[in-house]
Short mmCIF file of C-alpha atoms in Angstrom, two decimals:
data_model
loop_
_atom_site.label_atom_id
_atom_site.label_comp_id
_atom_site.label_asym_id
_atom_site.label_seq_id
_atom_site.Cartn_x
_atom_site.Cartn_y
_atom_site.Cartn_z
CA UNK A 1328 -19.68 -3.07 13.14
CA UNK A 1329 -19.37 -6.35 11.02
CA UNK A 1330 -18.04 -9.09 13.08
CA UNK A 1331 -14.78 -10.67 11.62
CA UNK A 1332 -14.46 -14.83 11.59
CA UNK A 1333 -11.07 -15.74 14.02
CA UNK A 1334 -7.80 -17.61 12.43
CA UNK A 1335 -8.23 -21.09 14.39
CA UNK A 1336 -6.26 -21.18 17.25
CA UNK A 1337 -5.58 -17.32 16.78
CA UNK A 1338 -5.06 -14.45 19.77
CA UNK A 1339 -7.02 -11.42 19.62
CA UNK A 1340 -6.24 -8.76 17.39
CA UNK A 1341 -3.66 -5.96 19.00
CA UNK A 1342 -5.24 -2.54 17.21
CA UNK A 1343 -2.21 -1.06 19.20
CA UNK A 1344 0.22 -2.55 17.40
CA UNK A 1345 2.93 -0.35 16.54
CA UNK A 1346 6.17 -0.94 14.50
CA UNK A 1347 8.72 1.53 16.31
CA UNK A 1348 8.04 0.58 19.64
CA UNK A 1349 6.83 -3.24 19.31
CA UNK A 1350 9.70 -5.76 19.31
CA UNK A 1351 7.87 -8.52 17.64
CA UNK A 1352 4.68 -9.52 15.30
CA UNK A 1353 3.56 -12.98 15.49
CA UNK A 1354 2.45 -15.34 15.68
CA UNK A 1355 -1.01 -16.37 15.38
CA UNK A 1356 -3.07 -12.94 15.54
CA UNK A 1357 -6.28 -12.60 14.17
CA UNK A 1358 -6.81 -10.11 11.05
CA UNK A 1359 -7.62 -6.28 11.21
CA UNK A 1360 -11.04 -5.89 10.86
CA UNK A 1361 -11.23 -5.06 8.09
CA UNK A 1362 -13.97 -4.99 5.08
CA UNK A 1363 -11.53 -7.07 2.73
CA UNK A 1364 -11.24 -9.73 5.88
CA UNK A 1365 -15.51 -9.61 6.24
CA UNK A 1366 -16.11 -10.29 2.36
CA UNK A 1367 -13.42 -12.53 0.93
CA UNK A 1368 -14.29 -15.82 2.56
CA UNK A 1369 -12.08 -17.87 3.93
CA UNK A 1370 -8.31 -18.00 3.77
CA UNK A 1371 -6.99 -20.38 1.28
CA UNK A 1372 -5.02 -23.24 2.33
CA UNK A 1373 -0.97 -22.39 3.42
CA UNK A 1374 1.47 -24.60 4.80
CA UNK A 1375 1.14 -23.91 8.15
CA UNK A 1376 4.32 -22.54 10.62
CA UNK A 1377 7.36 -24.09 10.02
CA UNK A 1378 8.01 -26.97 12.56
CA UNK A 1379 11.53 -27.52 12.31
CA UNK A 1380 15.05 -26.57 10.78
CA UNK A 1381 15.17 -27.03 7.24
CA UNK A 1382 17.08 -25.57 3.97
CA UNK A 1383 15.54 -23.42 1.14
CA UNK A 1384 17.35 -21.96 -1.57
CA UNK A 1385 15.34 -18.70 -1.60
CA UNK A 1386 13.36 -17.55 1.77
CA UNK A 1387 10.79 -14.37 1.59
CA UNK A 1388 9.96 -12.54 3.89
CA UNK A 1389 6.53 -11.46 4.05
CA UNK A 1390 3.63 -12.58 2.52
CA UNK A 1391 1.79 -9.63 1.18
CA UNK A 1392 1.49 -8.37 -2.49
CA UNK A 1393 4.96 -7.95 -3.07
CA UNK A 1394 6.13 -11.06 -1.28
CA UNK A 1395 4.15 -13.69 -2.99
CA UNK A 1396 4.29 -11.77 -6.20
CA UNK A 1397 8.18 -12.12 -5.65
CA UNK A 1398 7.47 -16.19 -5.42
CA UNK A 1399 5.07 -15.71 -8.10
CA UNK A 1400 8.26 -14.43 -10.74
CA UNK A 1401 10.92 -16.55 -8.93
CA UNK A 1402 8.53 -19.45 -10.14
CA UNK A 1403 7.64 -18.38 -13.24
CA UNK A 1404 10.33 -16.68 -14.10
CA UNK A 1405 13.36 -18.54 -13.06
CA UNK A 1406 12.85 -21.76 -11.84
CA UNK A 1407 12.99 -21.32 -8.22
CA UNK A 1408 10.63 -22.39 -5.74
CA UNK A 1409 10.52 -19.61 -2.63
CA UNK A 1410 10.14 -20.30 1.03
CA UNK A 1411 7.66 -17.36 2.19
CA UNK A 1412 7.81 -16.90 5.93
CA UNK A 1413 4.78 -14.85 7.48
CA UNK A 1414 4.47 -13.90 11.01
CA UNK A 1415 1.00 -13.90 11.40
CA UNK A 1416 -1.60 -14.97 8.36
CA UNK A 1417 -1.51 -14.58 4.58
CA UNK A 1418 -0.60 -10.88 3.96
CA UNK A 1419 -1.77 -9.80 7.23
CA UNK A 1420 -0.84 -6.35 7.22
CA UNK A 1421 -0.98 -3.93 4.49
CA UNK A 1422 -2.19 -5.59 1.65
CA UNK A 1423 -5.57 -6.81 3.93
CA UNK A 1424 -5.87 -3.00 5.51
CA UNK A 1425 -5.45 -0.67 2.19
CA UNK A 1426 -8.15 0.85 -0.02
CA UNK A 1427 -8.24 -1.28 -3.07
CA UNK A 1428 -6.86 1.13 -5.38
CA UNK A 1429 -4.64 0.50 -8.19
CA UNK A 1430 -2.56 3.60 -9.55
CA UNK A 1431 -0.20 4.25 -11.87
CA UNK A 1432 2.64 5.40 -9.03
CA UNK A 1433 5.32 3.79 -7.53
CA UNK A 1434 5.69 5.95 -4.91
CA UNK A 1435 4.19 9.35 -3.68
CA UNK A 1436 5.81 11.97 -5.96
CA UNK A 1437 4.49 13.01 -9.49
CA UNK A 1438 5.71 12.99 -12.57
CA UNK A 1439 7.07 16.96 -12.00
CA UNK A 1440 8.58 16.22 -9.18
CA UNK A 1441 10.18 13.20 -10.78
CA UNK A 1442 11.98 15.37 -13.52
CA UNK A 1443 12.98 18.34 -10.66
CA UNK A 1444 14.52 15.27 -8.65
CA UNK A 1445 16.29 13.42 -11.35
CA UNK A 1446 15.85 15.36 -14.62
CA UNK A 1447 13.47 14.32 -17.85
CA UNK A 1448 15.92 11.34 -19.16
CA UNK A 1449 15.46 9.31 -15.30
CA UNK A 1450 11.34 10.70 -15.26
CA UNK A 1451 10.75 9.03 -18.67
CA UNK A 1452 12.71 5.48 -17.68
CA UNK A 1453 10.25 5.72 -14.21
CA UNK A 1454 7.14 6.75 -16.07
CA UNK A 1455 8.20 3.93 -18.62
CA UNK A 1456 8.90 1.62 -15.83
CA UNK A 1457 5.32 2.24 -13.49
CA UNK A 1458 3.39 1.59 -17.21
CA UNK A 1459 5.57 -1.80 -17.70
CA UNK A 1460 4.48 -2.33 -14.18
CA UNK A 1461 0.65 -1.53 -14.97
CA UNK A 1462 0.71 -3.82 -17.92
CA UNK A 1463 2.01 -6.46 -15.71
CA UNK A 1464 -0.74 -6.39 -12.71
CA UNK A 1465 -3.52 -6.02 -15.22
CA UNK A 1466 -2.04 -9.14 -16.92
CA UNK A 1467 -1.75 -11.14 -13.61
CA UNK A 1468 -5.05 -10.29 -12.24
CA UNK A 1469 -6.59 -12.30 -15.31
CA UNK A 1470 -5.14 -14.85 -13.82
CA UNK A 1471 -8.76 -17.73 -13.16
CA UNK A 1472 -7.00 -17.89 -9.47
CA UNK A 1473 -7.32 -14.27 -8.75
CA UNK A 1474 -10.83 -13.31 -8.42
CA UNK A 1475 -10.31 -10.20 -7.09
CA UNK A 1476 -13.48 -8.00 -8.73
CA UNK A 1477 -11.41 -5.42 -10.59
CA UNK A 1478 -13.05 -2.14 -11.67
CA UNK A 1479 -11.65 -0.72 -14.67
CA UNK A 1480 -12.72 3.68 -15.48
CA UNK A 1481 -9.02 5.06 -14.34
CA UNK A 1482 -7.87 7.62 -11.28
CA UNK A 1483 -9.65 10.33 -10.65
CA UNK A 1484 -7.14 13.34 -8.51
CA UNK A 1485 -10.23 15.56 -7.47
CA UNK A 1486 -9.42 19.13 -6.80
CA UNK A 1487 -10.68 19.43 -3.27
CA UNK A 1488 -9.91 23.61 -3.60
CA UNK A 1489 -9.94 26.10 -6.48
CA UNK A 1490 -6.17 27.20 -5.54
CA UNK A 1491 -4.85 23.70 -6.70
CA UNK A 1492 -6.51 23.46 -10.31
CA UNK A 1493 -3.37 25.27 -11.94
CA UNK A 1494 -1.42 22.77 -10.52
CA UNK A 1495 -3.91 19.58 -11.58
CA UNK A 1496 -3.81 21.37 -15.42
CA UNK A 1497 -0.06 21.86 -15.42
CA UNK A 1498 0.49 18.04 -14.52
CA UNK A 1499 -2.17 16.63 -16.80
CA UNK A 1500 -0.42 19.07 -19.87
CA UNK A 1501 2.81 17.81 -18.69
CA UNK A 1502 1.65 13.89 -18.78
CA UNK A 1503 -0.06 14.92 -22.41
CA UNK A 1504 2.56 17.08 -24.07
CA UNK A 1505 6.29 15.11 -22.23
CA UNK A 1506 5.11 11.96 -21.41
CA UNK A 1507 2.40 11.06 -23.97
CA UNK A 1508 0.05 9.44 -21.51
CA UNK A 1509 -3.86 10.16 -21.29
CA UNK A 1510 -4.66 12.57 -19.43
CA UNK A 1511 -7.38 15.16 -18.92
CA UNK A 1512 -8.78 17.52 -17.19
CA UNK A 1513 -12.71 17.74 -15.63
CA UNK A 1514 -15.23 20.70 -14.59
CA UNK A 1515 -17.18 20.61 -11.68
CA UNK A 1516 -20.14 20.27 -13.74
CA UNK A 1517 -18.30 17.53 -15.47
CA UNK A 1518 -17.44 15.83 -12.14
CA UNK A 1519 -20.32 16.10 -11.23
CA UNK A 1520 -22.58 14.65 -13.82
CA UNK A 1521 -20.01 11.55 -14.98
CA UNK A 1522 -18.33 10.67 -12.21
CA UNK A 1523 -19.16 11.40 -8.90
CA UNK A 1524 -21.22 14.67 -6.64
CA UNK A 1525 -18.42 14.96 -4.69
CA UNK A 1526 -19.69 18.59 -3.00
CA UNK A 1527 -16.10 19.54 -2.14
CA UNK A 1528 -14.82 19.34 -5.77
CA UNK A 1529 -14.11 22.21 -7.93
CA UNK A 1530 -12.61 19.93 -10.98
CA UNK A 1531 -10.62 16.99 -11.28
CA UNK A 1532 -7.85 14.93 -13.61
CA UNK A 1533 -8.02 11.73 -14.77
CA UNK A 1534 -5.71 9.22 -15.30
CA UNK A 1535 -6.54 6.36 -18.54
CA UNK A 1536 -4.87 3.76 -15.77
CA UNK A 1537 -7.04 3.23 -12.69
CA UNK A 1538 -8.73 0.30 -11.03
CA UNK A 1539 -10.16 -1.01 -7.94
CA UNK A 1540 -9.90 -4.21 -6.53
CA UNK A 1541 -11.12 -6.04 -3.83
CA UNK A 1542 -7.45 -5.89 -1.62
CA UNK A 1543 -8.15 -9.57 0.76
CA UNK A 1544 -9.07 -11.40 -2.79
CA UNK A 1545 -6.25 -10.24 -4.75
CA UNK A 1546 -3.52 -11.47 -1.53
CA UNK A 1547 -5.69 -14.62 -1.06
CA UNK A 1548 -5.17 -14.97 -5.31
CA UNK A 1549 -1.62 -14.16 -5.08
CA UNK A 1550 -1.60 -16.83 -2.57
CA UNK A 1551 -3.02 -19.81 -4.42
CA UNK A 1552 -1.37 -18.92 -7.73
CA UNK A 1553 2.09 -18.89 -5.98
CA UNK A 1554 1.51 -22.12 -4.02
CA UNK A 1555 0.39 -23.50 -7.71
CA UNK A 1556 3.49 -22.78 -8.90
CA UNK A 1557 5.28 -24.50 -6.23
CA UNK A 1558 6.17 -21.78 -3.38
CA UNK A 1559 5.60 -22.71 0.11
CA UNK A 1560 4.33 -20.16 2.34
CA UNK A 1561 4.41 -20.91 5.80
CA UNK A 1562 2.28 -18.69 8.08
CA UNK A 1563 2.48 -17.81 12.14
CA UNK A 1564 6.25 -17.79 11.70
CA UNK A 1565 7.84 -15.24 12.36
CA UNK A 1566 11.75 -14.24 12.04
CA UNK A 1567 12.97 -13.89 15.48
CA UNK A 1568 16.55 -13.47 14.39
CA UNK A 1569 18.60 -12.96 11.14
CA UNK A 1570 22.73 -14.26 11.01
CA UNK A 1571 24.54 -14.50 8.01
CA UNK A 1572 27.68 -17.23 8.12
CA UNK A 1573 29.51 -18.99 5.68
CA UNK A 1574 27.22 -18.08 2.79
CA UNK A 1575 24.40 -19.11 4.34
CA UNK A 1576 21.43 -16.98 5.56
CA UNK A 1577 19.99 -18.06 9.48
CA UNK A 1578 16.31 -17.59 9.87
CA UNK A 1579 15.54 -18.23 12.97
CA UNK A 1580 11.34 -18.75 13.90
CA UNK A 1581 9.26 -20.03 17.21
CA UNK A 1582 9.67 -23.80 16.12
CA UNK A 1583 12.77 -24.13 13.60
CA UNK A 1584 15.38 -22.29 11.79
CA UNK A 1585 15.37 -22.13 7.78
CA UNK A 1586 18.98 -21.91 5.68
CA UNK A 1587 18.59 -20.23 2.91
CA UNK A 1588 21.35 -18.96 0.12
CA UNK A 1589 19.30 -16.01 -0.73
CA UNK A 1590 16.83 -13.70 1.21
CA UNK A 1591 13.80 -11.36 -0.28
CA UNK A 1592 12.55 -8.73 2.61
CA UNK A 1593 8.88 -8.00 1.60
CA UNK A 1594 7.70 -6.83 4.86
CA UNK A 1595 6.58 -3.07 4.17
CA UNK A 1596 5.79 -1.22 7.38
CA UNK A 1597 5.24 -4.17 9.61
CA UNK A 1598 8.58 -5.23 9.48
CA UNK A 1599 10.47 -5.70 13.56
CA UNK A 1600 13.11 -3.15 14.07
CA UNK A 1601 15.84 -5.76 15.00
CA UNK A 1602 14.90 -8.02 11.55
CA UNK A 1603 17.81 -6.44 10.32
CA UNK A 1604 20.28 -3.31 10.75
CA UNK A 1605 20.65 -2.53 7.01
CA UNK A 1606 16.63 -2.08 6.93
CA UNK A 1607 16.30 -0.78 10.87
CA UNK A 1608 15.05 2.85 10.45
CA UNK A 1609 14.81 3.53 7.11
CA UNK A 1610 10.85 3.30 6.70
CA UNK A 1611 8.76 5.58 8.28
CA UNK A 1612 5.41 4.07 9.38
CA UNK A 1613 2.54 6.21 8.92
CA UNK A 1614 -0.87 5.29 10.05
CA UNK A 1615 -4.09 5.45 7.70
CA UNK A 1616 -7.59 4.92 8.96
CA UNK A 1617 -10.55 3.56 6.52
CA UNK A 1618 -14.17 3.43 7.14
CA UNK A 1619 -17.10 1.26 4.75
CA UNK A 1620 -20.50 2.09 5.87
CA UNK A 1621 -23.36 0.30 5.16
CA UNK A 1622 -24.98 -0.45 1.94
CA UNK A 1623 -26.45 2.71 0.34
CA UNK A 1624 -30.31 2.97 -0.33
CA UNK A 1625 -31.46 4.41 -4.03
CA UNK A 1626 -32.01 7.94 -2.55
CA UNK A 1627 -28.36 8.16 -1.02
CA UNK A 1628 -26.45 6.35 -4.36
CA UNK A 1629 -28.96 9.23 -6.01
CA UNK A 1630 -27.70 11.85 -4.01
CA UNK A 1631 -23.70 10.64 -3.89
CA UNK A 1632 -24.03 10.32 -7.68
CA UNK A 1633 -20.71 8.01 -8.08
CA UNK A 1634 -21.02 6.69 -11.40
CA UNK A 1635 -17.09 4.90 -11.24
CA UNK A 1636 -16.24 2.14 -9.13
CA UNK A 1637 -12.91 3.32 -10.26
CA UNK A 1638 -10.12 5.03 -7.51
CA UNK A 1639 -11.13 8.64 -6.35
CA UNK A 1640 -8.37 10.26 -4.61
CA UNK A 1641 -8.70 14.20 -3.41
CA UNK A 1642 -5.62 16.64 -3.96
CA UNK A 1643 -4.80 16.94 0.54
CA UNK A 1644 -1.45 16.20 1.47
CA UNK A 1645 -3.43 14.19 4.02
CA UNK A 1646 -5.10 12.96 1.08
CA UNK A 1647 -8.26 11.10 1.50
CA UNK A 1648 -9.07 7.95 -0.93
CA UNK A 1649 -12.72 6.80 -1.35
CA UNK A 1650 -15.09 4.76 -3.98
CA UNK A 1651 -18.20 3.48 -4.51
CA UNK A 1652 -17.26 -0.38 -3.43
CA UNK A 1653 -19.77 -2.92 -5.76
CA UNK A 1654 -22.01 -3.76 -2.73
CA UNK A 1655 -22.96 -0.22 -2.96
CA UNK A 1656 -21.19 0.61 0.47
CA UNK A 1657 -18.84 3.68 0.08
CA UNK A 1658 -15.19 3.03 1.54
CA UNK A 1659 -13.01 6.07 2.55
CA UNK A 1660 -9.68 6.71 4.02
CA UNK A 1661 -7.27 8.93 5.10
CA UNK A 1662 -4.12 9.53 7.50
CA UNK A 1663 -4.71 9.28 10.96
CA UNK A 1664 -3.02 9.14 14.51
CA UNK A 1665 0.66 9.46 15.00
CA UNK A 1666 0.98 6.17 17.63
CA UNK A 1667 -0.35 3.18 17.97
CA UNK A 1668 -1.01 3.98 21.44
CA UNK A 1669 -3.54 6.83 20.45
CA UNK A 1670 -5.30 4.65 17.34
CA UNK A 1671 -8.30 4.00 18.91
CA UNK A 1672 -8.97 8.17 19.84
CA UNK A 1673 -12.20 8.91 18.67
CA UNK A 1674 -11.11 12.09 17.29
CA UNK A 1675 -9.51 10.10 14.13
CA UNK A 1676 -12.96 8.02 13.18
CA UNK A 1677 -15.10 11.23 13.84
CA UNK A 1678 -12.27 13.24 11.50
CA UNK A 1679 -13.01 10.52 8.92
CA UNK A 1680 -16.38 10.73 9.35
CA UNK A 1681 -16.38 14.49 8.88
CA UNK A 1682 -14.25 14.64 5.75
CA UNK A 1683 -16.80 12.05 4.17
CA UNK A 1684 -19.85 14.23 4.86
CA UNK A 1685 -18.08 17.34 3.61
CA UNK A 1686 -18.08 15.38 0.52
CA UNK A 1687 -21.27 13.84 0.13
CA UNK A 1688 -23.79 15.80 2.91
CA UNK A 1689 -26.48 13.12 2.57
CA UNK A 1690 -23.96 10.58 4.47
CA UNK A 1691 -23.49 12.19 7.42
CA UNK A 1692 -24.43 10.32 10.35
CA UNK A 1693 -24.22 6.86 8.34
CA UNK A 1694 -23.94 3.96 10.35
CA UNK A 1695 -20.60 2.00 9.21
CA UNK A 1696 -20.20 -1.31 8.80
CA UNK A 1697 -16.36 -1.37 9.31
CA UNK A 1698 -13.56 0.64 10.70
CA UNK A 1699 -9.97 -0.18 10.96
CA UNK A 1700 -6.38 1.41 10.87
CA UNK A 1701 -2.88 -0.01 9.51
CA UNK A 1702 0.01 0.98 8.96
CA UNK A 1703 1.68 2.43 5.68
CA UNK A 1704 5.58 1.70 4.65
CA UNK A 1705 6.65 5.54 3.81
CA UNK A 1706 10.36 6.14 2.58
CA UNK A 1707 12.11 9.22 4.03
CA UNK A 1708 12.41 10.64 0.32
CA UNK A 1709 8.95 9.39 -0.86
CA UNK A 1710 9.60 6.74 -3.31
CA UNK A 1711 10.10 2.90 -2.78
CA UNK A 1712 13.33 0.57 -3.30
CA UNK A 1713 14.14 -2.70 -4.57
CA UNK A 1714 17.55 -3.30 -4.11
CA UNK A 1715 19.98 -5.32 -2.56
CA UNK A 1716 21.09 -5.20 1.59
CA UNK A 1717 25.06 -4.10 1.58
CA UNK A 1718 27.43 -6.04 3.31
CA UNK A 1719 25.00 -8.74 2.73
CA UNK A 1720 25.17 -11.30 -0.20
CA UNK A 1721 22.05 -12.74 -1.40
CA UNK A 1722 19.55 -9.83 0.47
CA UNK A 1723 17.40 -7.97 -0.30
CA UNK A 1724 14.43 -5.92 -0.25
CA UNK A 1725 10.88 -3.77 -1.83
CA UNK A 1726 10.07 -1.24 0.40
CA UNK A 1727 9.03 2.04 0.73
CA UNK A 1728 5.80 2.48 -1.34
CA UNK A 1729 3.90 5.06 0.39
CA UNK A 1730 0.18 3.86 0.15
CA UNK A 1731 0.87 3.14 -3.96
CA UNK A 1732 1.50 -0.14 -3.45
CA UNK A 1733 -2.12 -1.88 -4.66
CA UNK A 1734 -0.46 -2.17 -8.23
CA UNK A 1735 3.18 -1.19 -8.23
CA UNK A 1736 3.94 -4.61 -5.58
CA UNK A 1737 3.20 -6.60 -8.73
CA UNK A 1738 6.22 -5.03 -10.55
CA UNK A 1739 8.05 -4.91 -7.43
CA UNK A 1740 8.14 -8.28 -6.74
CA UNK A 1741 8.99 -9.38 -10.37
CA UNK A 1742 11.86 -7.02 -9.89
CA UNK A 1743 13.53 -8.54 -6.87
CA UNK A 1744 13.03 -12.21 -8.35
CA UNK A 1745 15.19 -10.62 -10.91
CA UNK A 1746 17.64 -9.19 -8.50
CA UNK A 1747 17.82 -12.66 -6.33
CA UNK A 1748 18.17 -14.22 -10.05
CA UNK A 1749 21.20 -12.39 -10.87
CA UNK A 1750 19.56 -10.48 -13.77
CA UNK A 1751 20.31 -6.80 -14.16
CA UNK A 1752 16.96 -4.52 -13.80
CA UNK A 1753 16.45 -1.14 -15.23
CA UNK A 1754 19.04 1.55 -14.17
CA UNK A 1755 16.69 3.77 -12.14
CA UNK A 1756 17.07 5.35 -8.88
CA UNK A 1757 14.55 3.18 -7.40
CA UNK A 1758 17.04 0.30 -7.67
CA UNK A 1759 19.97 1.19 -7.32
CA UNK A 1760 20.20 3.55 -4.07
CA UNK A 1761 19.48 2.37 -0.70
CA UNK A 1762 16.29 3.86 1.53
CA UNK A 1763 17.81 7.13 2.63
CA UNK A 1764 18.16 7.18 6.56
CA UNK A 1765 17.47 9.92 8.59
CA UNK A 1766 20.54 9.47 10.71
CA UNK A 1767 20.82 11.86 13.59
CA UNK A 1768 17.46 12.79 13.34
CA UNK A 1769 15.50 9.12 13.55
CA UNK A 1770 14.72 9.46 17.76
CA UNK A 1771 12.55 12.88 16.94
CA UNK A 1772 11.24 12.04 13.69
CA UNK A 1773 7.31 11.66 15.21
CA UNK A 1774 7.82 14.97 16.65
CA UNK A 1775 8.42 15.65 12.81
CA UNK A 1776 5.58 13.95 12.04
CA UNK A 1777 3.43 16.32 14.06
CA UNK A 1778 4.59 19.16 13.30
CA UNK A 1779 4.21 18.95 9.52
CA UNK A 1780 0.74 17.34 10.21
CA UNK A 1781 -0.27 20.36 11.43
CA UNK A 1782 1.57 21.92 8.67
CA UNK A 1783 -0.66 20.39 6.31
CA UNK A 1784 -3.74 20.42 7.59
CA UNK A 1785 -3.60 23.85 7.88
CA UNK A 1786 -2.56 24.24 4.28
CA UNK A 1787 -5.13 21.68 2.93
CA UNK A 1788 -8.02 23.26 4.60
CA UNK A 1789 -7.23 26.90 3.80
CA UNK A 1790 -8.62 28.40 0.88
#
């Protein structure tokens, strides 16, 4: 494996980390391993922990993609110039650990299970509102301060069985005939000879919106266009403690507590259980692994045949989401253990590994050049929130995406700059319900999660 450059001063990585049983993060680890970490160069300049109390009239929490994008449109937007507090270094979790894929998805349903949910009236205003959002990322991505490589060609959903092409047809009509969005439908042969040899494949749709993008460039962008703009995002600190009083929000970190009128949560999986009671609970981390191997020679590109550096993502429920990345290495990833205690089990990498060659048999046995895991902010009903914290004046949060984050953060965070703004947002589900809780249930929801694992590996490998 690659060897990753340390954060000065930094402790080692934990790659047992694990969000319901850990009771802090931070400060001062070092980064996942990760390919993003190994290629973008160094970190950009931050403003260090914060070393003593001080008032802010907006704090963030968080400093991935939708936490500096929220400083980006409190900026830009409004006027206001966000503290960012970040426990560790600049988006440290998700937004450094993910595959580089930018979708047109807020969340993980589709746009059929969008109208059975909420009817066709609420499923056009969402559809509406993650093409609004699409617009918006490819927009700030031109930014000359985010250099994040983006490949353009769309999303391809690749059938990875013959049973679930009605399915793939009836959802690319429906996006065609209700929604009037491009979509289409691909052969095998088709597949095969445009896009990628992807030996498991029996057909495919694609999606007009689809990119890739290097993940550690677009957060290290994020980072220098918000500090531009006049955010301050102060890193290895941590919020040990949360009190509201007299108006004012009490963030208490290692070396000084920050005052702040209003508060933005932007923490996605990673955030500690005791941050805060109205957010304790009501994510449900789920761990993905992701594997780059080394560069491909001219026989194995040959014999992969991917012809997009655009997001390929098969049809599992434990989906797996691969591409070709620019250095001609192949990323892939997919869902993994159930604790953190059991991340490092060989059985997940050589499960990867496996599902890879199944796809392309002429990488089997490929030496990799990186391997890591992370951890993925799911919402009990599958779609994300941005909304405000009851009880609470001046919270709020943008959780919940379900590994769809890579584009719709950008939105997200424009959205809560809204909501911290006072402006009214679109009247849509997704902001104006809290993240359902799973009450009772919450102390045996990872026996849940293993059951329906099973559940669904069992359905996603039978014919």
């Amino acid at each position: 494996m690659q060897a990753i450059d340390k954060r000065p001063g930094s402790v080692p990585f934990d790659p047992y980390y694990d969000p319901m049983t850990a009771r802090a993060l931070g400060p001062g680890s070092d980064y996942a391993p990760t390919y993003w970490i190994g290629t973008a160069g160094p970190a950009p300049e931050d403003d260090g922990p914060v070393t003593g109390d001080m008032d802010a009239d907006v704090v963030v929490i968080g400093s991935g993609y939708t936490g500096l994008s929220t400083a980006i449109h409190l900026a830009r937007m409004h006027g206001i110039k966000a503290v960012v507090l970040e426990a560790n270094g600049v988006a440290y979790g998700c937004s450094t650990r993910n595959g580089g894929q930018a979708q047109i998805s807020s969340g993980r349903l589709k746009r059929s299970q969008w109208i059975e949910r909420w009817g066709l009236d609420v499923a056009k205003g969402m559809h509406a509102e993650v093409s609004e959002a699409f617009a918006l990322f490819r927009d700030l991505i031109r930014d000359p301060q985010i250099d994040c490589d983006p490949q353009e060609g769309g999303h391809y959903y690749i059938a990875h069985k013959a049973s679930v092409m009605p399915s793939l047809e009836s959802e690319a009509k429906l996006l065609r005939d209700t929604f009037g969005y491009d979509a289409r439908m691909l052969s095998r042969d088709e597949l095969h000879a445009t896009v990628a040899r992807d030996m498991e494949a029996h057909g495919a749709m694609w999606e007009a919106d689809g990119l890739g993008i290097h993940a550690a460039k677009l957060a290290f962008g994020y980072l220098k266009l918000a500090r531009s703009l006049g955010a301050k995002v102060h890193t290895d600190s941590p919020v040990q403690s949360w009190e509201y009083k007299n108006g004012t929000h009490l963030l208490r970190t290692p070396r000084g507590t920050v005052r702040a009128k209003r508060v933005a949560v932007a923490t996605a999986a990673y955030a500690p259980r005791g941050l805060n009671p109205r957010v304790r609970d009501r994510l449900m981390p789920i761990m993905s692994n992701s594997i780059v191997t080394r560069p491909l020679t001219d026989s194995e590109l040959a014999e992969v045949g991917i012809q997009k550096l655009s997001p390929l993502t098969d049809t599992r429920t434990l989906r797996h989401y691969y591409r070709l990345l620019p250095d001609n290495r192949l990323q892939i990833g997919s869902r993994a253990a159930i604790t953190g205690k059991d991340a490092a089990n060989p059985a997940h990498l050589n499960a990867l590994r496996e599902g890879m060659a199944r796809k392309f048999p002429a990488l089997r046995g490929i030496d990799l050049d990186y391997s890591w895991w992370g951890w993925v902010d799911v919402s009990h009903d599958m779609m994300p929130r941005i909304t405000g914290l009851p009880d609470m004046p001046g919270a709020f949060y943008a959780l919940g995406y379900g590994g769809n984050g890579v584009m719709y953060s950008a939105m997200a965070g424009r959205r809560m700059a809204q909501l911290v703004a006072g402006e009214a947002v679109p009247d849509l589900p997704i902001f104006n319900t809290e993240l359902p809780h799973e009450g009772w249930k919450t102390p045996f929801r990872r026996l849940g999660q293993w059951g329906l694992y099973h559940l669904y590996h069992y359905r996603d490998e039978r014919k």
